CSV table of C-alpha atoms in Angstrom, one decimal:
chain,number,residue,atom,x,y,z
A,1,MET,CA,2.8,-39.0,-6.6
A,2,ASN,CA,1.1,-38.3,-3.2
A,3,TYR,CA,-0.3,-34.8,-4.0
A,4,ARG,CA,-1.8,-34.3,-0.6
A,5,LYS,CA,1.5,-35.0,1.2
A,6,PHE,CA,3.4,-32.8,-1.2
A,7,PHE,CA,1.4,-29.7,-0.3
A,8,GLU,CA,1.3,-30.6,3.4
A,9,ASP,CA,5.1,-30.7,3.3
A,10,ARG,CA,5.2,-27.3,1.7
A,11,ILE,CA,3.1,-25.9,4.4
A,12,SER,CA,5.2,-27.6,7.0
A,13,ASP,CA,8.3,-25.9,5.5
A,14,LEU,CA,6.7,-22.5,6.0
A,15,LYS,CA,5.8,-23.3,9.6
A,16,GLN,CA,9.4,-24.5,10.4
A,17,GLU,CA,10.8,-21.3,8.9
A,18,GLY,CA,8.4,-19.1,10.9
A,19,ARG,CA,6.8,-17.8,7.7
A,20,TYR,CA,3.4,-19.5,8.0
A,21,ARG,CA,0.7,-16.8,7.9
A,22,VAL,CA,-2.1,-16.9,10.4
A,23,PHE,CA,-5.0,-14.5,9.7
A,24,ALA,CA,-6.7,-13.0,12.7
A,25,ASN,CA,-10.5,-13.1,12.5
A,26,LEU,CA,-11.4,-9.5,13.2
A,27,GLU,CA,-14.7,-7.7,13.4
A,28,ARG,CA,-14.5,-4.0,12.9
A,29,LEU,CA,-17.1,-1.9,14.7
A,30,VAL,CA,-18.2,1.5,13.4
A,31,GLY,CA,-17.2,4.2,15.8
A,32,GLU,CA,-14.8,2.0,17.8
A,33,PHE,CA,-11.9,1.4,15.3
A,34,PRO,CA,-8.9,1.0,15.8
A,35,ASP,CA,-10.4,-1.3,18.5
A,36,ALA,CA,-12.0,-4.4,17.0
A,37,ILE,CA,-13.4,-7.7,18.1
A,38,TYR,CA,-11.1,-10.7,17.7
A,39,HIS,CA,-12.8,-14.0,17.3
A,40,ALA,CA,-10.3,-16.6,18.5
A,41,PRO,CA,-10.1,-20.2,17.1
A,42,ASP,CA,-11.4,-21.6,20.4
A,43,GLY,CA,-14.7,-19.7,19.9
A,44,SER,CA,-14.0,-16.9,22.4
A,45,SER,CA,-13.9,-13.3,21.5
A,46,ARG,CA,-12.4,-10.2,22.9
A,47,LYS,CA,-11.5,-6.6,22.0
A,48,VAL,CA,-8.1,-5.9,20.6
A,49,THR,CA,-6.4,-2.8,19.2
A,50,VAL,CA,-5.3,-3.0,15.5
A,51,TRP,CA,-1.9,-1.5,14.7
A,52,CYS,CA,-1.3,-2.7,11.2
A,53,ASN,CA,-4.3,-1.4,9.3
A,54,ASN,CA,-4.1,0.6,6.0
A,55,ASP,CA,-7.3,2.6,6.7
A,56,TYR,CA,-5.0,5.5,7.6
A,57,LEU,CA,-7.6,8.2,7.9
A,58,GLY,CA,-10.5,6.2,9.3
A,59,MET,CA,-12.6,6.8,6.2
A,60,GLY,CA,-13.9,3.2,6.3
A,61,GLN,CA,-16.3,4.3,9.0
A,62,HIS,CA,-16.9,7.9,8.0
A,63,PRO,CA,-20.6,8.8,8.0
A,64,LYS,CA,-20.4,10.4,4.5
A,65,VAL,CA,-19.0,7.2,3.1
A,66,LEU,CA,-21.5,4.9,4.8
A,67,THR,CA,-24.4,7.1,3.8
A,68,ALA,CA,-23.3,7.2,0.1
A,69,MET,CA,-23.0,3.4,0.1
A,70,HIS,CA,-26.4,2.8,1.7
A,71,ASP,CA,-28.0,5.2,-0.8
A,72,ALA,CA,-26.3,3.4,-3.8
A,73,ILE,CA,-27.5,0.0,-2.6
A,74,ASN,CA,-31.1,1.3,-2.1
A,75,ARG,CA,-31.1,2.9,-5.5
A,76,SER,CA,-29.2,0.5,-7.7
A,77,GLY,CA,-28.8,-2.8,-5.8
A,78,ALA,CA,-25.7,-4.9,-5.1
A,79,GLY,CA,-23.8,-5.7,-8.2
A,80,ALA,CA,-22.5,-3.8,-11.3
A,81,GLY,CA,-24.1,-6.4,-13.6
A,82,GLY,CA,-20.9,-7.5,-15.4
A,83,THR,CA,-17.7,-6.2,-16.9
A,84,ARG,CA,-17.3,-2.6,-17.9
A,85,ASN,CA,-17.0,-3.9,-21.5
A,86,ILE,CA,-20.5,-5.4,-21.5
A,87,SER,CA,-22.8,-4.1,-18.8
A,88,GLY,CA,-21.0,-2.8,-15.8
A,89,THR,CA,-20.2,0.8,-16.7
A,90,THR,CA,-22.5,2.5,-14.2
A,91,LYS,CA,-23.0,6.2,-13.6
A,92,TYR,CA,-21.3,5.6,-10.2
A,93,VAL,CA,-18.0,4.5,-11.7
A,94,VAL,CA,-18.1,7.3,-14.4
A,95,ASP,CA,-18.6,9.9,-11.7
A,96,LEU,CA,-15.8,8.4,-9.7
A,97,GLU,CA,-13.4,8.5,-12.7
A,98,ASP,CA,-14.3,12.2,-13.3
A,99,SER,CA,-13.5,13.0,-9.7
A,100,LEU,CA,-10.1,11.1,-9.9
A,101,ALA,CA,-9.1,12.9,-13.1
A,102,ASP,CA,-9.8,16.2,-11.3
A,103,LEU,CA,-7.9,15.0,-8.2
A,104,HIS,CA,-4.7,14.5,-10.1
A,105,ASN,CA,-5.3,17.3,-12.7
A,106,LYS,CA,-5.2,14.8,-15.5
A,107,GLU,CA,-7.4,14.4,-18.6
A,108,SER,CA,-8.8,11.0,-17.7
A,109,ALA,CA,-8.9,8.2,-15.2
A,110,LEU,CA,-9.7,4.5,-15.2
A,111,VAL,CA,-11.0,2.4,-12.2
A,112,PHE,CA,-10.0,-1.2,-11.7
A,113,PRO,CA,-11.2,-3.8,-9.1
A,114,SER,CA,-8.0,-3.4,-7.0
A,115,GLY,CA,-4.8,-1.5,-6.8
A,116,TYR,CA,-3.0,-4.7,-7.8
A,117,THR,CA,-4.9,-5.1,-11.1
A,118,ALA,CA,-4.6,-1.4,-11.8
A,119,ASN,CA,-0.8,-1.6,-11.7
A,120,GLU,CA,-0.6,-4.9,-13.4
A,121,GLY,CA,-3.0,-3.9,-16.2
A,122,ALA,CA,-1.8,-0.4,-16.8
A,123,LEU,CA,2.0,-1.2,-16.7
A,124,SER,CA,1.8,-4.3,-18.8
A,125,THR,CA,-0.4,-2.7,-21.5
A,126,ILE,CA,1.6,0.5,-21.7
A,127,ILE,CA,4.9,-1.4,-22.0
A,128,LYS,CA,3.5,-3.8,-24.6
A,129,LEU,CA,2.2,-1.0,-26.7
A,130,LEU,CA,5.5,1.0,-26.7
A,131,PRO,CA,7.8,-0.6,-29.2
A,132,GLU,CA,11.0,-2.0,-27.6
A,133,CYS,CA,10.3,-0.1,-24.4
A,134,GLN,CA,13.1,0.1,-21.8
A,135,VAL,CA,11.7,0.0,-18.3
A,136,PHE,CA,13.5,1.3,-15.2
A,137,SER,CA,12.1,0.0,-12.0
A,138,ASP,CA,13.0,0.7,-8.3
A,139,GLU,CA,14.2,-2.5,-6.7
A,140,LEU,CA,11.6,-2.2,-3.9
A,141,ASN,CA,8.6,-1.7,-6.1
A,142,HIS,CA,5.4,-3.6,-5.2
A,143,ALA,CA,4.8,-7.1,-6.5
A,144,SER,CA,1.9,-5.7,-8.6
A,145,MET,CA,4.3,-3.4,-10.4
A,146,ILE,CA,6.9,-6.2,-10.9
A,147,HIS,CA,4.2,-8.5,-12.3
A,148,GLY,CA,2.9,-5.8,-14.7
A,149,ILE,CA,6.4,-5.0,-15.9
A,150,ARG,CA,7.2,-8.7,-16.3
A,151,GLU,CA,4.0,-9.2,-18.3
A,152,GLY,CA,4.9,-6.4,-20.5
A,153,LYS,CA,7.9,-8.4,-21.7
A,154,ALA,CA,10.1,-5.4,-22.2
A,155,GLN,CA,13.8,-4.8,-21.4
A,156,LYS,CA,13.9,-4.2,-17.7
A,157,HIS,CA,16.5,-2.4,-15.6
A,158,ILE,CA,16.4,-2.5,-11.8
A,159,TYR,CA,17.9,0.4,-10.0
A,160,ARG,CA,18.9,0.4,-6.4
A,161,HIS,CA,16.2,1.8,-4.1
A,162,ASN,CA,16.0,5.6,-4.4
A,163,ASP,CA,19.5,5.7,-5.9
A,164,LEU,CA,19.5,8.5,-8.4
A,165,GLY,CA,23.1,7.9,-9.5
A,166,HIS,CA,22.4,4.3,-10.3
A,167,LEU,CA,19.2,5.2,-12.2
A,168,GLU,CA,21.0,7.8,-14.3
A,169,ASP,CA,23.8,5.3,-15.1
A,170,LEU,CA,21.1,2.9,-16.4
A,171,LEU,CA,19.3,5.6,-18.4
A,172,LYS,CA,22.6,6.8,-19.8
A,173,ALA,CA,23.5,3.3,-21.0
A,174,ALA,CA,20.1,2.7,-22.7
A,175,PRO,CA,19.7,3.3,-26.5
A,176,VAL,CA,18.8,6.9,-27.0
A,177,ASN,CA,16.1,6.3,-29.7
A,178,LEU,CA,14.0,3.7,-27.7
A,179,PRO,CA,11.0,4.7,-25.5
A,180,LYS,CA,11.7,4.6,-21.8
A,181,LEU,CA,9.5,4.4,-18.7
A,182,ILE,CA,10.6,4.9,-15.1
A,183,ALA,CA,8.3,3.1,-12.6
A,184,PHE,CA,8.5,3.9,-8.9
A,185,GLU,CA,6.4,4.5,-5.8
A,186,SER,CA,6.0,7.6,-3.7
A,187,VAL,CA,5.7,6.0,-0.2
A,188,TYR,CA,7.4,2.7,0.2
A,189,SER,CA,5.2,1.0,2.7
A,190,MET,CA,7.7,-1.5,4.1
A,191,GLU,CA,10.4,1.0,4.6
A,192,GLY,CA,8.4,4.1,5.4
A,193,ASP,CA,10.5,6.3,3.2
A,194,ILE,CA,9.6,8.5,0.2
A,195,ALA,CA,11.1,8.7,-3.3
A,196,PRO,CA,13.0,11.7,-4.6
A,197,ILE,CA,10.2,12.4,-7.1
A,198,GLU,CA,11.4,15.8,-8.4
A,199,GLN,CA,14.9,14.4,-9.1
A,200,ILE,CA,13.5,11.4,-10.8
A,201,CYS,CA,11.4,13.7,-13.0
A,202,ASP,CA,14.5,15.7,-13.8
A,203,LEU,CA,16.2,12.5,-15.0
A,204,ALA,CA,13.1,11.5,-17.0
A,205,ASP,CA,13.2,14.9,-18.8
A,206,LYS,CA,16.9,14.6,-19.4
A,207,TYR,CA,16.7,11.1,-21.0
A,208,GLY,CA,13.3,11.3,-22.6
A,209,ALA,CA,11.5,8.9,-20.3
A,210,MET,CA,7.8,8.6,-19.2
A,211,THR,CA,7.1,8.5,-15.5
A,212,TYR,CA,4.8,6.0,-13.7
A,213,LEU,CA,4.2,6.8,-10.1
A,214,ASP,CA,2.4,4.5,-7.6
A,215,GLU,CA,0.8,6.6,-4.9
A,216,VAL,CA,-1.3,3.9,-3.2
A,217,HIS,CA,0.0,4.6,0.3
A,218,ALA,CA,-0.1,8.4,-0.3
A,219,VAL,CA,-3.4,9.3,-1.9
A,220,GLY,CA,-5.7,10.8,0.7
A,221,VAL,CA,-2.9,11.3,3.2
A,222,TYR,CA,-0.6,13.8,1.4
A,223,GLY,CA,-1.3,17.0,-0.6
A,224,PRO,CA,-3.8,19.8,0.0
A,225,ARG,CA,-6.5,17.8,-1.7
A,226,GLY,CA,-5.2,14.3,-1.0
A,227,GLY,CA,-3.6,13.7,-4.4
A,228,GLY,CA,-0.5,12.2,-2.9
A,229,VAL,CA,3.1,13.2,-2.4
A,230,ALA,CA,3.4,14.5,-5.9
A,231,ASP,CA,0.4,16.7,-5.1
A,232,GLU,CA,2.0,17.9,-1.9
A,233,ARG,CA,5.3,18.8,-3.7
A,234,GLY,CA,3.6,20.4,-6.7
A,235,LEU,CA,4.9,17.8,-9.1
A,236,MET,CA,1.7,16.1,-10.5
A,237,ASP,CA,2.1,17.9,-13.8
A,238,ARG,CA,5.5,16.3,-14.3
A,239,ILE,CA,4.2,12.7,-13.8
A,240,ASP,CA,2.7,11.0,-16.8
A,241,ILE,CA,0.8,8.3,-15.0
A,242,ILE,CA,-0.3,8.3,-11.4
A,243,GLU,CA,-1.7,5.1,-9.9
A,244,GLY,CA,-3.7,4.8,-6.6
A,245,THR,CA,-6.1,2.8,-4.6
A,246,PHE,CA,-9.3,3.1,-2.6
A,247,GLY,CA,-8.1,0.3,-0.3
A,248,LYS,CA,-6.0,2.3,2.0
A,249,ALA,CA,-6.6,6.0,3.1
A,250,TYR,CA,-9.9,6.1,1.2
A,251,GLY,CA,-11.2,3.2,3.4
A,252,LEU,CA,-12.7,0.9,0.7
A,253,MET,CA,-11.4,-1.2,-2.1
A,254,GLY,CA,-10.5,-0.8,-5.8
A,255,GLY,CA,-7.7,0.8,-7.8
A,256,PHE,CA,-7.2,3.4,-10.5
A,257,PHE,CA,-4.8,5.3,-12.6
A,258,THR,CA,-4.9,8.8,-14.1
A,259,ALA,CA,-3.1,10.1,-17.2
A,260,ASN,CA,-3.8,11.9,-20.5
A,261,ALA,CA,-6.8,10.7,-22.4
A,262,SER,CA,-4.9,8.7,-25.0
A,263,ILE,CA,-3.0,6.6,-22.5
A,264,VAL,CA,-6.2,5.9,-20.5
A,265,ASP,CA,-8.1,5.0,-23.6
A,266,ALA,CA,-5.3,2.7,-24.8
A,267,VAL,CA,-5.3,0.8,-21.5
A,268,ARG,CA,-9.1,0.6,-21.5
A,269,SER,CA,-9.1,-0.8,-25.0
A,270,TYR,CA,-6.1,-3.2,-24.7
A,271,SER,CA,-5.8,-4.4,-21.1
A,272,GLY,CA,-7.2,-7.9,-20.5
A,273,ASN,CA,-7.0,-7.1,-16.7
A,274,PHE,CA,-9.6,-4.4,-17.3
A,275,ILE,CA,-11.7,-5.9,-20.2
A,276,PHE,CA,-12.4,-9.3,-18.6
A,277,THR,CA,-13.0,-8.3,-15.0
A,278,THR,CA,-16.3,-7.6,-13.4
A,279,ALA,CA,-16.7,-3.9,-12.5
A,280,LEU,CA,-16.8,-2.6,-9.0
A,281,PRO,CA,-20.4,-2.5,-7.6
A,282,PRO,CA,-22.3,0.8,-7.3
A,283,ALA,CA,-22.0,1.0,-3.5
A,284,LEU,CA,-18.2,0.7,-3.6
A,285,CYS,CA,-17.9,3.4,-6.3
A,286,ALA,CA,-20.3,5.7,-4.4
A,287,GLY,CA,-18.4,5.2,-1.2
A,288,ALA,CA,-15.1,5.8,-2.9
A,289,LEU,CA,-16.4,9.0,-4.5
A,290,ALA,CA,-17.7,10.3,-1.2
A,291,SER,CA,-14.3,9.6,0.4
A,292,VAL,CA,-12.3,11.2,-2.4
A,293,GLU,CA,-14.5,14.3,-2.5
A,294,HIS,CA,-14.5,14.7,1.3
A,295,LEU,CA,-10.7,14.5,1.4
A,296,LYS,CA,-10.3,17.1,-1.3
A,297,THR,CA,-11.5,19.7,1.1
A,298,SER,CA,-11.1,18.3,4.7
A,299,GLN,CA,-7.7,18.7,6.4
A,300,ILE,CA,-8.9,17.3,9.7
A,301,GLU,CA,-8.0,13.7,9.0
A,302,ARG,CA,-4.6,14.5,7.4
A,303,LEU,CA,-3.6,16.7,10.4
A,304,GLN,CA,-4.7,14.1,12.9
A,305,VAL,CA,-2.8,11.3,11.3
A,306,ARG,CA,0.4,13.4,11.2
A,307,LYS,CA,-0.1,14.3,14.9
A,308,ASN,CA,-0.5,10.7,15.8
A,309,VAL,CA,2.5,9.5,13.8
A,310,ALA,CA,4.7,12.2,15.3
A,311,LEU,CA,3.6,11.2,18.8
A,312,LEU,CA,4.3,7.5,18.1
A,313,LYS,CA,7.7,8.2,16.8
A,314,SER,CA,8.5,10.5,19.6
A,315,LYS,CA,7.5,8.0,22.2
A,316,LEU,CA,9.5,5.2,20.5
A,317,ASP,CA,12.5,7.5,20.5
A,318,ASP,CA,12.0,8.3,24.2
A,319,ALA,CA,11.8,4.6,24.9
A,320,GLY,CA,15.0,3.8,23.0
A,321,LEU,CA,13.2,1.6,20.5
A,322,ASN,CA,14.7,1.7,17.1
A,323,TYR,CA,12.6,2.0,14.0
A,324,MET,CA,13.2,2.8,10.3
A,325,LYS,CA,13.2,6.6,10.3
A,326,GLY,CA,11.5,7.4,7.0
A,327,GLU,CA,9.6,10.6,6.2
A,328,SER,CA,6.2,8.9,5.9
A,329,HIS,CA,3.3,7.9,8.2
A,330,ILE,CA,4.5,4.3,8.3
A,331,THR,CA,6.7,3.1,11.1
A,332,PRO,CA,8.5,-0.2,10.6
A,333,LEU,CA,10.3,-1.9,13.5
A,334,VAL,CA,12.8,-4.4,12.0
A,335,VAL,CA,13.3,-7.6,14.0
A,336,GLY,CA,15.4,-9.5,11.5
A,337,ASP,CA,14.2,-13.0,12.2
A,338,SER,CA,11.0,-14.6,11.1
A,339,VAL,CA,10.5,-16.9,14.1
A,340,CYS,CA,11.3,-14.1,16.5
A,341,CYS,CA,9.0,-11.7,14.7
A,342,LYS,CA,6.1,-14.1,14.8
A,343,ALA,CA,6.7,-14.8,18.5
A,344,ILE,CA,6.7,-11.1,19.4
A,345,THR,CA,3.4,-10.5,17.5
A,346,ASP,CA,1.8,-13.5,19.1
A,347,TRP,CA,2.8,-12.3,22.5
A,348,LEU,CA,1.4,-8.8,21.8
A,349,MET,CA,-1.9,-10.4,20.8
A,350,ASP,CA,-2.2,-13.0,23.5
A,351,ALA,CA,-0.9,-11.1,26.4
A,352,HIS,CA,-1.9,-7.5,25.6
A,353,ASN,CA,-4.6,-7.6,23.0
A,354,ILE,CA,-2.5,-5.7,20.5
A,355,TYR,CA,-2.8,-6.9,16.9
A,356,VAL,CA,0.2,-6.5,14.6
A,357,GLN,CA,0.8,-8.8,11.7
A,358,PRO,CA,4.4,-10.0,11.3
A,359,ILE,CA,5.9,-9.0,7.9
A,360,ASN,CA,8.0,-11.8,6.6
A,361,TYR,CA,9.6,-13.1,3.4
A,362,PRO,CA,8.7,-12.8,0.5
A,363,THR,CA,7.0,-9.5,1.3
A,364,VAL,CA,10.4,-8.3,2.7
A,365,PRO,CA,13.9,-9.9,2.2
A,366,ARG,CA,15.0,-12.6,4.6
A,367,GLY,CA,16.8,-11.1,7.6
A,368,THR,CA,14.7,-7.9,7.5
A,369,GLU,CA,11.4,-9.3,9.0
A,370,ARG,CA,9.5,-6.6,10.7
A,371,MET,CA,6.5,-5.2,12.4
A,372,ARG,CA,4.9,-2.5,10.3
A,373,LEU,CA,3.1,0.0,12.6
A,374,THR,CA,0.5,2.4,11.3
A,375,ALA,CA,-0.8,5.1,13.7
A,376,THR,CA,-4.0,6.2,12.0
A,377,ALA,CA,-6.1,9.3,12.4
A,378,VAL,CA,-8.5,7.3,14.7
A,379,HIS,CA,-5.9,6.1,17.2
A,380,GLN,CA,-6.0,7.8,20.5
A,381,GLU,CA,-3.1,8.8,22.8
A,382,HIS,CA,-3.8,6.0,25.2
A,383,HIS,CA,-3.5,3.5,22.3
A,384,ILE,CA,0.0,4.9,21.5
A,385,GLU,CA,1.1,5.0,25.1
A,386,LYS,CA,0.1,1.3,25.7
A,387,LEU,CA,1.8,0.0,22.6
A,388,VAL,CA,5.1,1.8,23.3
A,389,SER,CA,4.9,0.8,27.0
A,390,VAL,CA,4.4,-2.9,26.2
A,391,LEU,CA,7.2,-2.9,23.6
A,392,LYS,CA,9.5,-1.2,26.1
A,393,SER,CA,8.7,-3.8,28.8
A,394,LEU,CA,9.5,-6.6,26.4
A,395,TRP,CA,12.8,-5.0,25.5
A,396,ASP,CA,13.8,-4.3,29.1
A,397,GLU,CA,12.6,-7.5,30.8
A,398,ASN,CA,13.5,-10.1,28.2
A,399,HIS,CA,16.2,-8.5,26.0
A,400,GLY,CA,17.4,-11.9,24.9
A,401,PHE,CA,14.0,-12.6,23.3
A,402,VAL,CA,14.3,-9.6,21.0
A,403,HIS,CA,18.0,-9.5,20.6
A,404,ASN,CA,17.6,-9.3,16.8
A,405,MET,CA,15.6,-6.1,16.9
A,406,ARG,CA,17.7,-3.5,15.1
A,407,VAL,CA,17.5,-0.5,12.7
A,408,ALA,CA,17.5,-1.6,9.1
């Protein structure tokens, strides 16, 4: 077999379908984001404005975060020294876990190297430990949740997105005496909508199910202390397990979940994803702690991101540009064709120095390819006005080019 040709053909397939992913070489500059330096393949560089970043509150460049990270490096060096199980449980990660437990008003917390491994490790371990567990999963749950549930090897039931009637039908049909777990997200990042958390909790109470809530796109942004949508709606005490990340609104990297002490200790003791993975380094834990603690008290960033999101959506409405009108801070514009979506984002970058990454299959279903716009707390009004003006001109001047753009 010609192995090289085999893999070259698979890449060629992606390119022909318009699904080949090209990563922009970007250099973020402290104090200038969302503007960044784009280093082009031809060796040139220029300033572009980023419209698809998850650093929703600009905490990745906040002075408190940077100072905490510098201090940790100067005091403790670069690495954690190993896995948590052997030599990597530093004071920095312990302090961070204490802060996270306080954030969600839970007994305990556990930090993972990423939000992905937190979901995969926590879900797979909890499901494996519960005998004959029945899992009820929203059809649009993140890949990390899907993989964790699959690894748990339990009976899985997929309910239609945010469809409470379908979820109850599935719960009602499940054996009464078996343990059950409902896994869902608060903010669905590709749709921009928010789950009916209270009603899902009601169903969990009615049918004796545990609740597992992924708040990765919500922590920091929602709630009086940044605990997420469940925090904002006064529902954290009704959620058994809350999972989050430092890789989005907190501006760093890493993941975590909070729950009662027995659940956290069980995952700590049984999860291979946790046991065999090198711990986050002191600087990242220190930066994450500074970010979490700052957003427990500061409302400035949350108010600004809501103001900017409202302005973006208002201007898109005024321009007659359709988008998925969810409740959250995420604004998806569905194009509906992978080749067209890639062509539009290339044009934005090449002609207008606006960087938006096309979102294609398998991240979203075929036929729903989209641009996922995120107005952050550090975007300015002129950034928003330029983006909408450019999109409007594309729509008006070359309607045939974007004839697939529609509301999902």
